[in-house]
Coordinates of C-alpha atoms and ligand atoms in Angstrom, one line a residue:
M1 CA -5.8 -4.7 0.2
G2 CA -6.9 -8.2 0.9
N3 CA -7.2 -11.3 -1.1
A4 CA -3.7 -11.0 -2.7
F5 CA -1.1 -13.7 -3.4
N6 CA 2.4 -13.4 -2.4
L7 CA 4.8 -13.6 -5.2
G8 CA 8.0 -13.2 -3.0
R9 CA 10.3 -10.6 -1.7
L10 CA 12.9 -8.3 -3.4
F11 CA 15.0 -5.6 -1.8
G12 CA 13.0 -6.5 1.4
I13 CA 9.8 -5.7 -0.3
Q14 CA 6.7 -8.1 -0.4
F15 CA 5.4 -8.3 -4.1
R16 CA 1.8 -9.3 -4.3
L17 CA -0.8 -10.0 -6.8
H18 CA -4.4 -8.9 -6.1
Y19 CA -7.0 -11.3 -7.5
T20 CA -8.4 -8.4 -9.7
W21 CA -5.1 -8.3 -11.5
F22 CA -6.0 -11.4 -13.6
I23 CA -8.9 -9.6 -14.9
I24 CA -6.9 -6.8 -16.4
F25 CA -4.1 -9.1 -17.5
I26 CA -6.6 -11.2 -19.5
L27 CA -8.2 -8.0 -21.0
I28 CA -4.8 -6.5 -22.0
T29 CA -3.5 -9.8 -23.4
A30 CA -6.7 -10.6 -25.3
S31 CA -6.9 -6.9 -26.8
L32 CA -3.3 -7.2 -27.8
S33 CA -3.5 -10.4 -29.4
W34 CA -6.8 -10.1 -31.0
R35 CA -7.1 -6.5 -32.0
V36 CA -4.0 -4.4 -31.6
F37 CA -1.3 -6.7 -33.3
P38 CA -3.5 -8.1 -36.0
G39 CA -4.9 -4.7 -36.9
S40 CA -1.3 -3.1 -37.3
Y41 CA 0.6 -6.2 -38.6
P42 CA -1.5 -8.4 -40.8
G43 CA -0.1 -11.7 -42.0
W44 CA 1.3 -13.3 -38.8
P45 CA 0.6 -16.8 -37.9
L46 CA -2.3 -16.8 -35.4
L47 CA -0.1 -18.4 -32.7
L48 CA 2.4 -15.7 -33.0
Y49 CA -0.2 -12.9 -32.1
W50 CA -0.9 -14.6 -28.8
V51 CA 2.9 -15.4 -28.0
I52 CA 3.7 -11.7 -28.8
G53 CA 0.5 -10.6 -27.0
T54 CA 1.2 -12.6 -23.8
V55 CA 4.8 -11.4 -23.6
T56 CA 4.0 -7.8 -24.4
S57 CA 1.4 -7.8 -21.7
L58 CA 3.7 -9.5 -19.0
L59 CA 6.4 -6.9 -20.0
F60 CA 3.8 -4.1 -19.3
F61 CA 3.1 -5.3 -15.9
A62 CA 6.9 -5.6 -15.3
S63 CA 7.0 -2.1 -16.3
V64 CA 4.4 -1.2 -13.8
L65 CA 6.4 -3.0 -11.2
A66 CA 9.5 -1.2 -12.1
H67 CA 7.5 2.1 -11.7
E68 CA 6.5 1.1 -8.2
L69 CA 10.0 -0.2 -7.4
A70 CA 11.3 3.2 -8.3
H71 CA 9.0 4.8 -5.9
S72 CA 9.9 2.3 -3.2
L73 CA 13.8 2.5 -3.6
I74 CA 13.8 6.3 -3.6
G75 CA 11.3 6.5 -0.9
R76 CA 13.6 4.3 1.3
T77 CA 16.5 6.6 0.7
Q78 CA 14.1 9.5 1.9
G79 CA 13.3 7.7 5.1
I80 CA 10.0 6.2 3.9
P81 CA 10.0 2.6 4.2
I82 CA 7.8 0.7 1.7
K83 CA 6.3 -2.8 2.9
S84 CA 4.7 -4.2 -0.1
I85 CA 4.0 -3.7 -3.8
T86 CA 0.8 -5.0 -5.1
L87 CA -0.4 -5.4 -8.7
F88 CA -4.2 -5.0 -9.1
I89 CA -6.9 -4.0 -11.6
F90 CA -5.7 -0.2 -11.9
G91 CA -2.1 -1.0 -12.0
G92 CA 0.3 -1.0 -9.1
M93 CA 0.4 0.2 -5.5
A94 CA 3.4 0.5 -3.1
Q95 CA 2.3 0.3 0.6
M96 CA 4.1 3.1 2.5
T97 CA 4.3 2.7 6.3
R98 CA 4.7 6.5 6.9
E99 CA 4.3 9.8 5.0
A100 CA 7.3 12.0 4.0
A101 CA 8.8 14.2 6.6
H102 CA 9.6 17.1 4.4
P103 CA 8.5 18.4 0.9
G104 CA 11.8 17.5 -0.8
A105 CA 11.4 13.8 0.3
E106 CA 7.8 13.5 -1.0
F107 CA 8.9 15.3 -4.4
K108 CA 11.7 12.7 -4.9
M109 CA 9.6 9.7 -4.0
A110 CA 6.6 10.7 -6.1
A111 CA 8.7 11.8 -9.2
A112 CA 10.8 8.6 -9.2
G113 CA 7.8 6.5 -10.6
P114 CA 6.9 8.5 -13.7
A115 CA 10.6 9.2 -14.3
C116 CA 11.2 5.5 -14.5
S117 CA 8.2 4.9 -16.7
L118 CA 9.7 7.7 -19.0
M119 CA 13.0 6.0 -19.2
L120 CA 11.5 2.7 -19.9
G121 CA 9.4 4.3 -22.7
G122 CA 12.8 5.6 -24.1
L123 CA 14.4 2.3 -23.7
F124 CA 11.5 0.5 -25.7
A125 CA 11.5 3.3 -28.3
L126 CA 15.1 2.6 -29.1
I127 CA 14.6 -1.1 -29.3
Y128 CA 11.7 -0.2 -31.8
F129 CA 14.1 1.8 -34.0
L130 CA 16.8 -0.9 -33.8
T131 CA 14.4 -3.7 -34.9
Q132 CA 11.6 -2.0 -37.1
S133 CA 13.2 -3.2 -40.4
T134 CA 14.5 -6.5 -39.2
I135 CA 12.6 -8.2 -36.4
E136 CA 8.9 -7.1 -36.9
P137 CA 7.2 -9.0 -33.8
V138 CA 9.9 -7.5 -31.5
A139 CA 9.6 -4.0 -33.0
A140 CA 5.6 -4.4 -32.7
M141 CA 6.0 -5.3 -29.0
A142 CA 8.6 -2.5 -28.4
Y143 CA 6.5 0.2 -30.1
W144 CA 3.4 -0.5 -28.0
L145 CA 5.5 -0.6 -24.7
A146 CA 7.1 2.6 -25.5
Y147 CA 3.7 4.2 -26.1
I148 CA 2.2 2.5 -22.9
N149 CA 5.1 3.6 -20.6
V150 CA 5.0 7.2 -21.8
A151 CA 1.1 7.1 -21.4
L152 CA 1.5 5.6 -17.9
A153 CA 4.0 8.5 -16.9
A154 CA 1.5 11.1 -18.4
F155 CA -1.5 9.8 -16.5
N156 CA 0.3 9.6 -13.4
L157 CA 1.4 13.1 -13.6
I158 CA -2.1 14.5 -13.5
P159 CA -1.8 16.9 -10.4
G160 CA -4.5 15.2 -8.3
F161 CA -3.8 13.5 -5.0
P162 CA -3.0 10.5 -4.6
L163 CA -1.6 10.3 -8.1
D164 CA 1.9 10.9 -8.4
G165 CA 1.4 14.2 -10.0
G166 CA -0.8 15.1 -7.0
R167 CA 2.0 14.3 -4.6
V168 CA 4.4 16.4 -6.6
F169 CA 1.8 19.1 -6.6
R170 CA 1.3 18.8 -2.8
S171 CA 5.2 18.9 -2.1
I172 CA 5.5 22.0 -4.2
L173 CA 2.5 23.8 -2.2
W174 CA 4.1 22.5 0.9
R175 CA 7.4 23.9 0.0
V176 CA 6.0 27.2 -0.9
T177 CA 3.4 27.5 1.7
G178 CA 5.1 25.6 4.7
N179 CA 1.5 24.3 5.4
Y180 CA 1.1 20.6 5.2
K181 CA -2.6 20.4 5.9
R182 CA -3.6 23.1 3.7
S183 CA -1.4 21.6 0.8
T184 CA -2.9 18.2 1.4
R185 CA -6.4 19.6 1.4
I186 CA -5.8 21.5 -2.0
A187 CA -4.2 18.5 -3.6
T188 CA -6.9 16.1 -2.5
R189 CA -9.6 18.5 -3.7
V190 CA -8.0 18.4 -7.2
G191 CA -7.9 14.7 -7.1
Q192 CA -11.6 14.7 -6.4
G193 CA -12.2 17.1 -9.2
M194 CA -10.1 15.0 -11.5
G195 CA -12.3 12.0 -10.4
Y196 CA -15.6 13.8 -11.4
L197 CA -14.0 15.1 -14.6
F198 CA -13.0 11.5 -15.6
I199 CA -16.6 10.2 -14.8
L200 CA -18.2 12.9 -16.8
G201 CA -15.8 12.3 -19.7
G202 CA -16.6 8.5 -19.4
I203 CA -20.2 9.2 -19.7
L204 CA -19.8 11.5 -22.7
I205 CA -17.6 8.9 -24.5
M206 CA -20.4 6.2 -23.8
F207 CA -23.4 8.3 -25.1
I208 CA -21.8 10.5 -27.7
L209 CA -19.0 8.3 -29.1
H210 CA -20.9 5.1 -28.3
D211 CA -17.7 3.5 -27.1
W212 CA -19.3 1.8 -24.0
L213 CA -16.5 -0.2 -22.8
G214 CA -14.0 2.5 -23.1
G215 CA -16.4 5.3 -21.5
L216 CA -17.1 2.8 -18.8
W217 CA -13.6 2.3 -18.0
L218 CA -12.9 5.9 -17.8
A219 CA -15.8 6.4 -15.5
F220 CA -14.6 3.5 -13.4
I221 CA -11.2 5.0 -13.1
G222 CA -12.5 8.4 -12.2
W223 CA -14.7 6.9 -9.5
F224 CA -11.5 5.0 -8.1
L225 CA -9.6 8.3 -8.2
G226 CA -12.3 10.4 -6.5
N227 CA -12.7 7.7 -3.8
A228 CA -8.9 7.4 -3.2
A229 CA -8.5 11.2 -3.0
S230 CA -11.3 11.4 -0.4
L231 CA -9.7 8.5 1.6
S232 CA -6.3 10.2 1.4
Y233 CA -7.7 13.3 2.8
R234 CA -9.2 11.5 5.8
Q235 CA -5.9 9.7 6.4
A236 CA -4.1 13.0 6.6
Q237 CA -6.7 14.2 9.0
W238 CA -6.3 11.2 11.4
R239 CA -2.6 11.3 11.2
E240 CA -2.6 14.9 12.2
G241 CA -5.0 13.9 15.0
L242 CA -2.6 11.2 16.3
H243 CA 0.4 13.4 16.0
R244 CA -1.1 15.6 19.0
F245 CA -1.3 12.8 21.4
T246 CA 1.6 10.9 23.4
A247 CA 1.7 7.4 24.4
S248 CA 0.7 8.1 28.0
E249 CA -2.5 9.7 26.8
V250 CA -3.6 7.0 24.4
M251 CA -2.3 3.8 26.4
T252 CA -4.6 1.7 28.4
S253 CA -3.3 1.0 31.9
D254 CA -5.7 -1.9 32.6
C255 CA -3.6 -4.4 30.7
P256 CA -3.6 -7.8 32.5
V257 CA -0.1 -8.6 33.9
V258 CA 0.5 -12.2 34.4
P259 CA 3.2 -13.8 36.6
P260 CA 6.0 -15.7 34.5
S261 CA 5.1 -18.9 36.6
D262 CA 1.4 -19.1 35.1
S263 CA 0.6 -21.9 32.7
V264 CA -1.1 -21.2 29.3
S265 CA -4.5 -22.7 30.6
Q266 CA -4.2 -20.5 33.8
L267 CA -3.8 -17.5 31.5
V268 CA -6.7 -18.6 29.2
Q269 CA -9.1 -19.6 32.0
G270 CA -8.1 -17.0 34.5
Y271 CA -7.6 -13.8 32.4
A272 CA -8.8 -14.2 28.8
F273 CA -12.3 -15.7 29.6
A274 CA -12.9 -13.6 32.7
T275 CA -11.9 -10.1 31.2
G276 CA -12.0 -10.7 27.4
H277 CA -8.5 -9.4 27.0
R278 CA -6.6 -10.7 24.1
C279 CA -3.0 -9.4 25.0
F280 CA -1.1 -9.9 28.4
L281 CA 2.1 -8.6 29.8
V282 CA 4.4 -11.0 31.5
A283 CA 6.0 -9.3 34.4
E284 CA 7.6 -10.0 37.8
E285 CA 7.4 -7.3 40.4
G286 CA 6.7 -4.9 37.8
R287 CA 9.7 -5.6 35.5
L288 CA 8.6 -6.6 32.1
M289 CA 9.7 -10.0 30.8
G290 CA 7.6 -10.3 27.7
M291 CA 4.2 -10.1 26.0
L292 CA 2.0 -12.6 24.7
T293 CA -1.4 -12.5 22.7
L294 CA -4.3 -15.0 22.5
D295 CA -2.9 -15.9 19.0
D296 CA 0.4 -17.1 20.5
T297 CA -1.4 -19.7 22.6
K298 CA -2.0 -21.4 19.3
T299 CA 1.8 -22.3 19.1
A300 CA 1.4 -24.8 21.8
S301 CA -1.2 -27.5 21.3
R302 CA -4.2 -27.5 23.6
P303 CA -3.7 -30.7 25.7
D304 CA -0.1 -29.2 26.7
W305 CA -1.7 -25.9 27.8
G306 CA -1.5 -27.0 31.6
V307 CA 2.1 -27.9 31.4
T308 CA 3.3 -25.0 29.1
Q309 CA 4.4 -21.8 30.9
V310 CA 3.5 -18.4 29.4
T311 CA 7.2 -17.5 29.3
E312 CA 7.7 -20.4 26.7
I313 CA 5.2 -18.8 24.2
M314 CA 5.6 -15.1 24.9
T315 CA 7.6 -12.7 22.9
P316 CA 10.7 -11.9 25.2
V317 CA 11.2 -8.3 26.2
D318 CA 14.4 -8.0 24.1
R319 CA 12.5 -8.9 21.0
L320 CA 9.7 -6.5 21.7
K321 CA 9.3 -3.1 20.4
V322 CA 8.5 -0.8 23.2
A323 CA 7.3 2.7 23.4
H324 CA 8.2 5.7 25.7
P325 CA 5.6 7.5 27.7
D326 CA 6.1 10.9 25.8
Q327 CA 6.5 9.2 22.2
D328 CA 3.8 10.7 19.9
A329 CA 1.0 8.2 18.9
L330 CA 1.5 8.6 15.2
S331 CA 5.1 7.4 15.4
I332 CA 4.0 4.4 17.5
L333 CA 1.4 3.5 14.9
E334 CA 4.2 3.9 12.2
Q335 CA 6.4 1.5 14.2
M336 CA 3.6 -1.0 14.6
D337 CA 2.9 -1.0 10.8
E338 CA 6.5 -1.5 10.0
S339 CA 7.0 -4.4 12.3
N340 CA 3.4 -5.7 11.8
L341 CA 2.4 -5.4 15.5
N342 CA -0.9 -4.7 16.9
Q343 CA 0.3 -3.6 20.3
M344 CA 3.2 -2.1 22.0
P345 CA 3.9 -1.9 25.8
V346 CA 4.8 1.5 27.2
V347 CA 7.9 1.3 29.3
S348 CA 9.1 3.9 31.8
E349 CA 12.5 3.3 33.6
G350 CA 12.2 -0.4 32.8
R351 CA 8.8 -0.7 34.2
V352 CA 5.6 -1.3 32.2
I353 CA 3.0 1.6 32.7
G354 CA 0.5 0.6 29.9
L355 CA -0.1 -0.8 26.4
V356 CA -0.8 1.0 23.2
A357 CA -3.1 -1.2 21.3
R358 CA -3.9 -0.6 17.5
H359 CA -7.7 -1.0 17.9
N360 CA -7.5 1.5 20.8
L361 CA -5.9 4.2 18.8
M362 CA -8.7 3.7 16.1
R363 CA -11.3 4.0 18.9
F364 CA -9.6 6.9 20.3
L365 CA -10.1 8.8 17.3
G366 CA -13.4 7.4 16.3
I367 CA -12.1 6.4 12.8
R368 CA -10.7 3.5 11.0
P369 CA -7.3 4.5 9.5
R370 CA -5.1 2.7 6.9
S371 CA -1.5 3.4 5.9
G372 CA -1.0 5.3 2.6
G373 CA 0.0 4.0 -0.8
I374 CA 1.6 5.5 -3.7
G375 CA 0.4 4.3 -7.2
Ligands
ZN1 ZN1 3.5 6.0 -9.5

């Protein structure tokens, strides 16, 4: 997801706010302060509605973050690293760098989110019972947060992939049938079906109940869900595709090798302009010393290109991630995702025999993959 602000890192996970989040934050804050609280608790000062509305809205999104964090922390214990958590218009999304290796891992990771929301729902319900006859604004806040967290868990448990319930459903099918591909196909079909049902429900609500905003919102969620299900299925297909190939089959061997004595201007004029390559290996007598991309040349100022050696701006070999010739292409892509790399040299017995570039992998399969997410 592009166009997101970085909020910072916690537990090694990048937290991000997508610009569409501001829309939903304003909508929820306004509806709480304007409609929900004044409707149920008349007689508060106007300012109090807005203070409690804003705090409740922020606590709701904190609950969504906790839900995603539960997926992420449990996912990590199951060997599924999570790179980032993003809040956006439909809630939260944790970006996974790989899919679960076995059904048990997927089940635990997927169930962790709704379990966390249910626990938060219980916690807020307890706060409600403790404060209902003493501190009304706190009780009002806790009541709504208890309700919304339980609703969040219930919605996410709908068994359509890629919702959490769809992942739980897939993991059960996967455990029972032992067939990952078929389980994914069934769970994503259910996800698409749920999407259509939501759209249909939204249209009925609009035209029969004349609740235009509510109906439109439901249809919008259905459209998003159906799309996400189709995309997840395509992702599963290309992952399957990549899994069948090895590094030596997908690498390119026409990767320019430059000598360590070259200057940056020699590299740019001699290789980059002439060949259109963006990535270069620095090697002497076949022995890899490092790698550099055209982006690395920006670290040296242009007037200094003539006197800067390529070895000064390259990523040295001891800091490079390298692939083995018989490593499968899917695990290489996962390693690239985890380390934010776009290419990895393929090394056999200390010698570079080629380069796996992300765009080559995509071209190899004729598709444009993205890494998966869990909501
Ligand atoms: Zn979830």
